[in-house]
XYZ file of C-alpha atoms in Angstrom:
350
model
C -47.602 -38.738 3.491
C -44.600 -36.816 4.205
C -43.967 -34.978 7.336
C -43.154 -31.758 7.803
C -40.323 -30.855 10.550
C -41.181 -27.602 12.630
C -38.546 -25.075 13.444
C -38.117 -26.478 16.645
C -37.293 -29.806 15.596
C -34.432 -28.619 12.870
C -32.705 -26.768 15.217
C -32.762 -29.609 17.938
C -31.818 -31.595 15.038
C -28.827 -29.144 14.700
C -27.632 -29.140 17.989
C -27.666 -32.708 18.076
C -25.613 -33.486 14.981
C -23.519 -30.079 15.147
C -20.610 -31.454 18.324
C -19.925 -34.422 15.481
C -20.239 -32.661 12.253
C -17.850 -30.084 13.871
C -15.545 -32.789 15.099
C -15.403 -34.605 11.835
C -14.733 -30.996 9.594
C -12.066 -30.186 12.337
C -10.454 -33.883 11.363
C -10.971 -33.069 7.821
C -9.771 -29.524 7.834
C -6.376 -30.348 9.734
C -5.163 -33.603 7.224
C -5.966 -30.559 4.486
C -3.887 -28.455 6.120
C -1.098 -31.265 6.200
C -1.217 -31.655 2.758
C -0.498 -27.754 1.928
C 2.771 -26.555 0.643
C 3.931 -23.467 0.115
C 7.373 -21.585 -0.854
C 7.651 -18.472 -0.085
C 10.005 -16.315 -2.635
C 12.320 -14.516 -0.482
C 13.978 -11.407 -1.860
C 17.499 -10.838 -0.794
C 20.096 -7.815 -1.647
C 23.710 -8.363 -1.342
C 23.288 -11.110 0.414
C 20.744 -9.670 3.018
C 17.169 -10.572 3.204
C 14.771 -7.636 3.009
C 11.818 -6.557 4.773
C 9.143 -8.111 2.244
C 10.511 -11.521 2.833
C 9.119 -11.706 6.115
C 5.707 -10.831 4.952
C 5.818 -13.136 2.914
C 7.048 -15.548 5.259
C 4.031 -14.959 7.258
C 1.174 -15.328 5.273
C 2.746 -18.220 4.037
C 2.645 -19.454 7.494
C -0.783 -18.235 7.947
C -2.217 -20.969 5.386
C -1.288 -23.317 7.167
C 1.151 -27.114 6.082
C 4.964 -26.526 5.172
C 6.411 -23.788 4.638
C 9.581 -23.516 2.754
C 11.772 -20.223 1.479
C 13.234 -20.073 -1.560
C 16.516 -17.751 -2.485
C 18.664 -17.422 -5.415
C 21.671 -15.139 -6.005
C 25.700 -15.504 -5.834
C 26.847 -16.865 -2.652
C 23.482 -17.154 -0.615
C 23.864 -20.131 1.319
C 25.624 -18.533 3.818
C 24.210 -15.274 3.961
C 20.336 -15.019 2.677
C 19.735 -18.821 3.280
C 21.842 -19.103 6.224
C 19.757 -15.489 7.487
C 15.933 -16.906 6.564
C 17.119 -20.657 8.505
C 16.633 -18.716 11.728
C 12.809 -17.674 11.273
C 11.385 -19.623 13.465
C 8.629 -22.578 12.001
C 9.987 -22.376 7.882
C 10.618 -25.645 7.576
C 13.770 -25.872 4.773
C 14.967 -23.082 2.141
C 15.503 -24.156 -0.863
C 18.641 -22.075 -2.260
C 20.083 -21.884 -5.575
C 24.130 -20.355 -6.090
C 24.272 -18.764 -9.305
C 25.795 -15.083 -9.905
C 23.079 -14.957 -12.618
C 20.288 -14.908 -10.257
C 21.511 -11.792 -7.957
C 19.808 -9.728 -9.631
C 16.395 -10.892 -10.148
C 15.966 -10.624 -13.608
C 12.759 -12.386 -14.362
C 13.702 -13.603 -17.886
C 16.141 -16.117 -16.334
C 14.530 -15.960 -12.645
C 10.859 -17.286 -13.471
C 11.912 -20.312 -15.408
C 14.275 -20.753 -12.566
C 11.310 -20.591 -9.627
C 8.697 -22.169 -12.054
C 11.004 -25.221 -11.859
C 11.442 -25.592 -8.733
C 7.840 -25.284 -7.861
C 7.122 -28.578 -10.229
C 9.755 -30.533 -8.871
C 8.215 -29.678 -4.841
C 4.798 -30.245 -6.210
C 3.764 -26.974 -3.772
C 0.288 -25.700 -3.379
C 1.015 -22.311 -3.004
C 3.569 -19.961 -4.195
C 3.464 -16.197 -2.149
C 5.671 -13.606 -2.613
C 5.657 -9.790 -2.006
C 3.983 -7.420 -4.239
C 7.239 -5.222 -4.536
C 9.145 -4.028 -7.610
C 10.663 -7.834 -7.552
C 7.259 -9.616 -6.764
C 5.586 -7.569 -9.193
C 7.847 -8.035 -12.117
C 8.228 -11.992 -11.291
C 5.673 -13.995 -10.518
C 3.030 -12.824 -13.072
C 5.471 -14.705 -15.546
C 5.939 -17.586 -13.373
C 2.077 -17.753 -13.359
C 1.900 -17.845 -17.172
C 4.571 -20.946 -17.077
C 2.273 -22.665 -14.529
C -0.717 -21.957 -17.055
C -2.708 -20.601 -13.783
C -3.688 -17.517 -13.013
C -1.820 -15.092 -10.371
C -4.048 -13.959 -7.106
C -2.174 -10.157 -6.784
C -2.263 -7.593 -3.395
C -3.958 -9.899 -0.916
C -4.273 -8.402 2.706
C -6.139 -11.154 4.273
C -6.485 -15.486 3.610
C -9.960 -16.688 4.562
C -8.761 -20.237 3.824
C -6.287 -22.310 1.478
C -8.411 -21.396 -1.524
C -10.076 -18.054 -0.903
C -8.207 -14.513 -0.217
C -8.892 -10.929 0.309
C -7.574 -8.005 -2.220
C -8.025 -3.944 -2.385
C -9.248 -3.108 -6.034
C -10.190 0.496 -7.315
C -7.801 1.936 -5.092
C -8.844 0.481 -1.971
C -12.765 1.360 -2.281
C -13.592 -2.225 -2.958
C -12.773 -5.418 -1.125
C -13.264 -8.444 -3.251
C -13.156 -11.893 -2.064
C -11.269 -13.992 -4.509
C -11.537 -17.856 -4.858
C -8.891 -19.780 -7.014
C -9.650 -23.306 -8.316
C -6.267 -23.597 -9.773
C -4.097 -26.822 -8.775
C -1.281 -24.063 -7.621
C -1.863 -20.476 -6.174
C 0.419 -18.059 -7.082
C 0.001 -14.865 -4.594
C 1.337 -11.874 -3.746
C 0.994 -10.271 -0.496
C 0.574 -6.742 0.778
C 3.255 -6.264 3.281
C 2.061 -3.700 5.185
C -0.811 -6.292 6.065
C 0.784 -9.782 7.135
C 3.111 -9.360 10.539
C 4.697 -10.913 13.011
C 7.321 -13.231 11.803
C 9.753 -14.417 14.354
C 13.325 -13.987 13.043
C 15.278 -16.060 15.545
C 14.933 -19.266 16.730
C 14.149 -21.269 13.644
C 16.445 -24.563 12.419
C 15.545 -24.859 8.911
C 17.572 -27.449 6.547
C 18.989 -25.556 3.715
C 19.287 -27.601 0.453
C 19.928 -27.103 -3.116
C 17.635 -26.104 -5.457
C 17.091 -27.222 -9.721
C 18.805 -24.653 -11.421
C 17.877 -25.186 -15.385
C 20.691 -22.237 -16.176
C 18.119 -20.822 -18.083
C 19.780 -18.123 -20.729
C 18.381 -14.128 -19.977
C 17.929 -12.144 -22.791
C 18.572 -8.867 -20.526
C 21.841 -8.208 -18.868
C 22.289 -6.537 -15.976
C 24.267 -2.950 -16.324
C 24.358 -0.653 -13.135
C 22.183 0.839 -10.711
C 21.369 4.376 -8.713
C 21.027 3.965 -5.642
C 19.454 6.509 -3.278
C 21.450 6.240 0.132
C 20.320 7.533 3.072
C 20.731 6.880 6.933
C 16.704 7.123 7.684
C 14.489 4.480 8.427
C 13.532 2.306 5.079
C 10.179 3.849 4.022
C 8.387 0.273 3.734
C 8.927 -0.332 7.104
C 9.597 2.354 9.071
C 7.455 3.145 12.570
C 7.186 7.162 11.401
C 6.822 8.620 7.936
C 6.493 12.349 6.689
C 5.573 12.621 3.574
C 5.223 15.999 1.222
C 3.026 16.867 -1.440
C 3.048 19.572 -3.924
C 2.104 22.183 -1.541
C 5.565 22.881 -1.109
C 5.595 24.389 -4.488
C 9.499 23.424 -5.190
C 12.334 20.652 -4.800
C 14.088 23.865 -2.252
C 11.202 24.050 0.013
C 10.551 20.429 0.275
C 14.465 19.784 1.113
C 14.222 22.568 3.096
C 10.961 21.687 5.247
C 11.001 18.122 5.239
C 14.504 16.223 5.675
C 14.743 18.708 9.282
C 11.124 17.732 10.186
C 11.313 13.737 9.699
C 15.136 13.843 11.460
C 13.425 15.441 14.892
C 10.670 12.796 14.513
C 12.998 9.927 13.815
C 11.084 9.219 10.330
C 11.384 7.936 7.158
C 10.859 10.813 4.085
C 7.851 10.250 1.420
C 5.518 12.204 -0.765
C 2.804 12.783 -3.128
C 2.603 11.405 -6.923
C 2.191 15.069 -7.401
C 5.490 15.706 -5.594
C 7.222 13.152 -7.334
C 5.914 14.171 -10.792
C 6.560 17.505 -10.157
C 10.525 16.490 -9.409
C 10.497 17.666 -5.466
C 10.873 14.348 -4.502
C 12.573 11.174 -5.899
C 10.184 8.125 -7.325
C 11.057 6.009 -4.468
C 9.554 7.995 -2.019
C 6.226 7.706 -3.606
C 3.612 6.714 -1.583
C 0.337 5.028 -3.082
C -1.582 3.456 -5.548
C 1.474 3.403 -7.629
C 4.125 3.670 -5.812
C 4.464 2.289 -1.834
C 2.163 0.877 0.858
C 3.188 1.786 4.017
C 1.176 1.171 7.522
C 4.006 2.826 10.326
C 1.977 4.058 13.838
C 2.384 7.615 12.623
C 1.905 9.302 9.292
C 2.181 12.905 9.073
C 0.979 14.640 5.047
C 2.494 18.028 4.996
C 0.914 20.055 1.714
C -0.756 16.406 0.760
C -4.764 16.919 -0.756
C -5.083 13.725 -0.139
C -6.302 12.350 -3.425
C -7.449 8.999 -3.372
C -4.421 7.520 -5.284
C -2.401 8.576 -2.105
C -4.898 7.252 0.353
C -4.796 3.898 -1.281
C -1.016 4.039 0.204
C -1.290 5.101 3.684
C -4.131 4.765 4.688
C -4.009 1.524 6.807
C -1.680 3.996 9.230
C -2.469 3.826 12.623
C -2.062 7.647 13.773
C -2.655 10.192 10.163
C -2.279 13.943 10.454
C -2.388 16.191 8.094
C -1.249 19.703 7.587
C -2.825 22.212 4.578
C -3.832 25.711 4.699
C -7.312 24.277 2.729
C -9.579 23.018 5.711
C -11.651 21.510 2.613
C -8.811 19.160 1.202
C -9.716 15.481 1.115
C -6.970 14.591 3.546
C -8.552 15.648 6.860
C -11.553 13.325 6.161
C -9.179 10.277 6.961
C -6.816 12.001 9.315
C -7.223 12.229 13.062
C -5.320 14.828 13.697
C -5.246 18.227 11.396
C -4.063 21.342 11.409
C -4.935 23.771 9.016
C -2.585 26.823 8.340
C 0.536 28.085 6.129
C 2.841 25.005 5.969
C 5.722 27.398 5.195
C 5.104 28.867 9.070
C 3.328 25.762 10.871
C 6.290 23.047 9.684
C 9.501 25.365 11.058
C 7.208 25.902 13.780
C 6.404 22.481 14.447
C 10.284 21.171 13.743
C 11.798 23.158 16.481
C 9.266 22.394 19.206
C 10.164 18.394 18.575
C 13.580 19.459 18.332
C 13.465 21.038 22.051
C-alpha cells in the first residue's frame, strides 16, 4: 500500500535536499554561463562611439560569458575600436576597415555582421533599438533563419527577456528557443557601463565585401551645442500647445538653456512642423529616461508617455487641469503657458 507523505514531511524533505539541489543548480548555472557568447553591435559616427553602444554593452554584460564588440566603418581600429577597448570587462572587439561600412547601410552591413556571428559561433547578438539597430538586425535575423527578440528593458536569464508592447501598457515575458538570440535593447533601461579601464584585444573581423544595392548620398544634420536628447540628465519638451514653430522657438530654446537641457516635443509638435523629427519623443520617435522631464503644452497622449515615462522627476505645464499628462507627472502646474514659461525662464535664469 502506498504511503502518503504529510505536509510536514515534504517540506522537511525540502529543506533537507534544498542546500544540495541549490549547490548543484549554482554549479550548473555558472559552466552555462561560461559557455555564453555574445557580440554586442556597437554603433560608431566618424569614428566616435555613441551613446547606444554602451547600452548595449551592458546588457550584454548582464547575460553573463564573453562579451565581445563588434565595429565596422573606415579607419576604426584606432578610433571606435581603439575607444570601446577601454570599457572595462568586453573581452575583444572584433573590427572590420572598410569605407563601405561607415555608413551602416544594412544591405551590405547585415551580411557583413551575419558572418561574423557564424564564424564566432555566439549565443547572443544585442544591439540598440535606434534608427541603426532598428534598420539592421531584423535582416541579420532573417539570414540567421531565427527570429529577432526587439525593445527588451530587462533579461530574466540567457533565454528569457522583458519587452513594453501596446505602448508600454503591457509587459510580456518573452522566451526564445532559437540556437542564437538576436536582441535589441532599450537604452534608456540598461546602465552603468564603465568606460575606462578595460584591455580588450582588438582583431580583425570576416569581411565578405558584400555588394550594396543603395549608395550612400549626403546627410542633414541638425547641429546644436545642447545636451544629446537620448542621453541627456534634463529634457524640455513642447507640444502643440504652442500653437506655432515662432512660439515654440520662442518659449522653448530660452527655457531648456537656463535649465541646462536637451530640446524635445510632441508627435503633434513635430507633425505640425514646430519642431524637427528628431526631437520626437515616444512611441515612434525617442525613449528618453533623464532625472527631469518638463512637458510644456504636452496632453500627454499615450504615444508620448510610452517615451518618457520611465523619467525620474515629470512635470507638466497646460492650462487644461484635465489633460492626461498630470496623471503621470509629479509636479504640475496648470495655467497659460504663454505667461507661466517666460515666467518660469527668468526666475531659473536669476
Amino acid at each position: 500500500m502506498a504511503s502518503i507523505a504529510t505536509p510536514s514531511v515534504l517540506r522537511a524533505a525540502r529543506t533537507r535536499l534544498y542546500p544540495s539541489a541549490r549547490s548543484i543548480f549554482n554549479s550548473q548555472l555558472s559552466a552555462y554561463q561560461r559557455l555564453l557568447s555574445t557580440l554586442a553591435i556597437l554603433e560608431q559616427r566618424g569614428g566616435k562611439l555613441q551613446p547606444s553602444s554602451l547600452a548595449t554593452i551592458a546588457a550584454a554584460q548582464k547575460l553573463g560569458g564573453s562579451v565581445t564588440g563588434f565595429v565596422a566603418g573606415a579607419s576604426v581600429k584606432g578610433s571606435a575600436a581603439a575607444e570601446a577597448a577601454k570599457i572595462k570587462d568586453l573581452e575583444k572587439v572584433v573590427a572590420v576597415e572598410n569605407e563601405a561600412y561607415e555608413k551602416g547601410l544594412p544591405e551590405n552591413f547585415a551580411p557583413l555582421l551575419a558572418e561574423n556571428i557564424r564564424s564566432g559561433n555566439y549565443t547572443h547578438v544585442i544591439g540598440a533599438h535606434s534608427a541603426f539597430g532598428k534598420n539592421l538586425l531584423p535582416r541579420v535575423a532573417a539570414l540567421l533563419d531565427v527570429q529577432q527578440i526587439s525593445d527588451i528593458t530587462a533579461i530574466e536569464s540567457e533565454d528569457t527577456f522583458v519587452r513594453p508592447i501596446y505602448a508600454g501598457n503591457v509587459i510580456l515575458t518573452v522566451q526564445s528557443t532559437d540556437p542564437i538570440k538576436v536582441i535589441t535593447v532599450r537604452g534608456t533601461a540598461f546602465q552603468g557601463v564603465e568606460t575606462e579601464g578595460g584591455s580588450a584585444e582588438i582583431v580583425d573581423g570576416v569581411d565578405p565585401k558584400a555588394a550594396s544595392t543603395t549608395e550612400w548620398v549626403s546627410e542633414d544634420l541638425a547641429k546644436s551645442d545642447r545636451p544629446d536628447l537620448a542621453t541627456a540628465s534634463r529634457v524640455v519638451s513642447g507640444g502643440r500647445g504652442l500653437k506655432s514653430k515662432e512660439e515654440f522657438e520662442r518659449l522653448i530654446p530660452p527655457l531648456a538653456d537656463s535649465l541646462g537641457a536637451a530640446i524635445g516635443a510632441s508627435r503633434a509638435a513635430v507633425d505640425s512642423g514646430f519642431a524637427d523629427n528628431s526631437l520626437q519623443v515616444g512611441q515612434t520617435g525617442k525613449n528618453v529616461a533623464p532625472q527631469l522631464y518638463l512637458a510644456v503644452g504636452i496632453s500627454g497622449a499615450i504615444q508620448h508617455l510610452a517615451g518618457m515615462k520611465d523619467s525620474k522627476v515629470i512635470a507638466a505645464i497646460n492650462k487644461d487641469p484635465e489633460a492626461p499628462i498630470f496623471q503621470v507627472a509629479d509636479v504640475g502646474l496648470v495655467g497659460d503657458l504663454f505667461e507661466k514659461v517666460p515666467e518660469l525662464t527668468e526666475k531659473l535664469k536669476q
